[in-house]
XYZ file of C-alpha atoms in Angstrom:
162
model
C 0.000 0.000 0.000
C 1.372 3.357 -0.996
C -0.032 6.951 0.476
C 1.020 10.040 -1.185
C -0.691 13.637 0.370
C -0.547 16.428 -2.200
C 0.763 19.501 -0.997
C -1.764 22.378 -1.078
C -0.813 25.138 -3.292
C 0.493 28.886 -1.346
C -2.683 30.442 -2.316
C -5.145 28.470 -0.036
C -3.559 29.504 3.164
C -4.068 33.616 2.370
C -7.893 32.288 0.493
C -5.639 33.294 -2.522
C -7.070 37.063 -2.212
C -3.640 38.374 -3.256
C -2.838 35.735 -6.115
C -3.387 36.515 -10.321
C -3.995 32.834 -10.136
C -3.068 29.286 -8.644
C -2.900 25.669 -9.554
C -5.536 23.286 -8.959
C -4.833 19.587 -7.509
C -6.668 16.968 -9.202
C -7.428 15.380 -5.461
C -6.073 15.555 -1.768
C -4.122 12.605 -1.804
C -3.251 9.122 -3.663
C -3.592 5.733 -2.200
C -2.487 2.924 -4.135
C -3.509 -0.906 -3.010
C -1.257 -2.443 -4.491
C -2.702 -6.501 -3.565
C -5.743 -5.717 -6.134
C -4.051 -3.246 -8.326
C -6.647 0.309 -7.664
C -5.549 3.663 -7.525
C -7.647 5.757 -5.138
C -7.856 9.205 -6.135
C -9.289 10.975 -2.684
C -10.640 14.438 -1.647
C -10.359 15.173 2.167
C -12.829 17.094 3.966
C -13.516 17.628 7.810
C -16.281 19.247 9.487
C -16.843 20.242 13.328
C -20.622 21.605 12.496
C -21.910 18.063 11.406
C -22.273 19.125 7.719
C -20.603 19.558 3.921
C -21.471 22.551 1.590
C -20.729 22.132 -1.902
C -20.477 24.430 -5.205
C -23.052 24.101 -8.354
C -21.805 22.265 -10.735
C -24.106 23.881 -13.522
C -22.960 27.102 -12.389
C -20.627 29.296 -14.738
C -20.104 32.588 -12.484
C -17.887 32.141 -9.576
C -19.838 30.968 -6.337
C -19.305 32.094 -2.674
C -16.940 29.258 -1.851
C -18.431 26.285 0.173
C -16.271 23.588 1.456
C -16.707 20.864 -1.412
C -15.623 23.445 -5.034
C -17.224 22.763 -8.250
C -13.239 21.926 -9.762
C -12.754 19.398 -7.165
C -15.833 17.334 -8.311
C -15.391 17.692 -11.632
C -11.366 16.342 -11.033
C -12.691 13.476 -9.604
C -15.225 13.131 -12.332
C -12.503 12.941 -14.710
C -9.770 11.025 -12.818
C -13.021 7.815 -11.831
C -13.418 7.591 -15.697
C -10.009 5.526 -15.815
C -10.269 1.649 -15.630
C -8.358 0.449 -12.072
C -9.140 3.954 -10.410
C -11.633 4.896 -7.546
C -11.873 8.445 -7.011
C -13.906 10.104 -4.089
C -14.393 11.964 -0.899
C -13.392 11.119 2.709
C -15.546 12.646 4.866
C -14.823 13.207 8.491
C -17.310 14.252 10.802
C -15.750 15.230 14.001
C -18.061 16.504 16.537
C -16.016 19.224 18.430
C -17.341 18.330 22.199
C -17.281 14.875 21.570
C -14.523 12.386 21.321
C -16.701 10.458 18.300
C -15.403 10.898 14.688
C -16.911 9.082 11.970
C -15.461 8.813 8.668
C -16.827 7.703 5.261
C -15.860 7.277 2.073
C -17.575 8.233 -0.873
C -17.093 7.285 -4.176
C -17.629 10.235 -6.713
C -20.554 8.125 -8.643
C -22.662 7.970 -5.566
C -21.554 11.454 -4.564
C -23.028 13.046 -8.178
C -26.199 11.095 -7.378
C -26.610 12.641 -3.824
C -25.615 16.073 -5.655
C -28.694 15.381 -8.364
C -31.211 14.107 -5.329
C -30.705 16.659 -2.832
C -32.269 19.584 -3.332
C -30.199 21.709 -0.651
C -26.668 23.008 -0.873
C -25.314 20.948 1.599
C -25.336 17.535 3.108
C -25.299 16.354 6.722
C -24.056 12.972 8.160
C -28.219 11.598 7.810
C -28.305 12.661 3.975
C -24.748 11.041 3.555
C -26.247 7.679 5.187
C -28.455 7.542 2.125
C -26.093 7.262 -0.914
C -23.679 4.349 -0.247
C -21.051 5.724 1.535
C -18.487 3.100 3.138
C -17.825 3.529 6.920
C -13.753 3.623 8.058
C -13.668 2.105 10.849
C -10.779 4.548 13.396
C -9.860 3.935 16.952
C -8.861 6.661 18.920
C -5.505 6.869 20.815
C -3.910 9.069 23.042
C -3.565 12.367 20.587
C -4.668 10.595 17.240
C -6.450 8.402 15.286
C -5.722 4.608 13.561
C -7.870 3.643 11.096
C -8.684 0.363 9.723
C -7.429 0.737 5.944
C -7.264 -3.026 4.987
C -10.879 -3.628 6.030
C -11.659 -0.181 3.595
C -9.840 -1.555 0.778
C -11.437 -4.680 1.163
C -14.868 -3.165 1.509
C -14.884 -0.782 -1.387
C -13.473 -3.602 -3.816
C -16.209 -5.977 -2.824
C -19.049 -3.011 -2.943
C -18.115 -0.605 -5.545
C -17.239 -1.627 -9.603
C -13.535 -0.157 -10.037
């Protein structure tokens, strides 16, 4: 198994107010599982308040920005096209008072079809429940958090068509 995190570009730590322009990552990270071959293109998102906001796609003016952009699902679009490649989100839902986290992973098909069903502009952990996303099972330890990667591999090759 191989994990490579992207590094952000320089403009998303100013909101890239004082930038002419700056490159776009196709995802967050890469995860390759090697035993079955897949290439997991991922997009990682946290949220403390319990839900996701997300860009229109159909929209051509530029959008107050929500936490899920319009580029990012369209990147994943793209890169899930490609035979031996899941691409999708990772969605953490960390309550702040609370030492629960529960993360998910979604692949980008079932994502658009939330995005087409919904008829809000963002989606809490309830909505998420709905569209086939794939729990990652994490164990907390002292400071951090050990998740259960194997089992998620496993799962999403058994559930999802790659």
């Amino acid at each position: 198994m191989l994990y490579h995190r992207l590094n952000d570009s320089t403009g998303t730590f100013s909101g890239g107010s004082n930038l002419r322009f700056s490159s776009k990552q196709p995802c967050d990270a890469f995860l390759f599982d090697g035993r079955r071959k897949i290439l997991y293109c991922l997009e990682l998102k946290t949220s403390k308040s319990g839900s996701f906001s997300y860009e229109s796609i159909e929209c051509k003016e530029k959008q107050p920005s929500k936490m899920i952009h319009k580029h990012q699902i369209l990147s994943l679009e793209r890169l899930g096209m490609y035979e031996r490649i899941m691409s999708g989100f990772l969605f953490n839902f960390r309550l702040e008072n609370e030492t629960i986290e529960h993360t998910y992973f979604q692949s980008i098909k079932n994502f658009l079809i939330m995005y087409k069903s919904l008829n809000k502009k963002s989606f809490n952990e309830k909505d998420l429940l709905n569209y086939n996303p794939i729990n990652i099972e994490g164990k907390k330890k002292i400071k951090n958090w050990s998740w259960n990667i194997e089992k998620f591999l496993q799962e999403v090759y058994m559930t999802c068509k790659v």
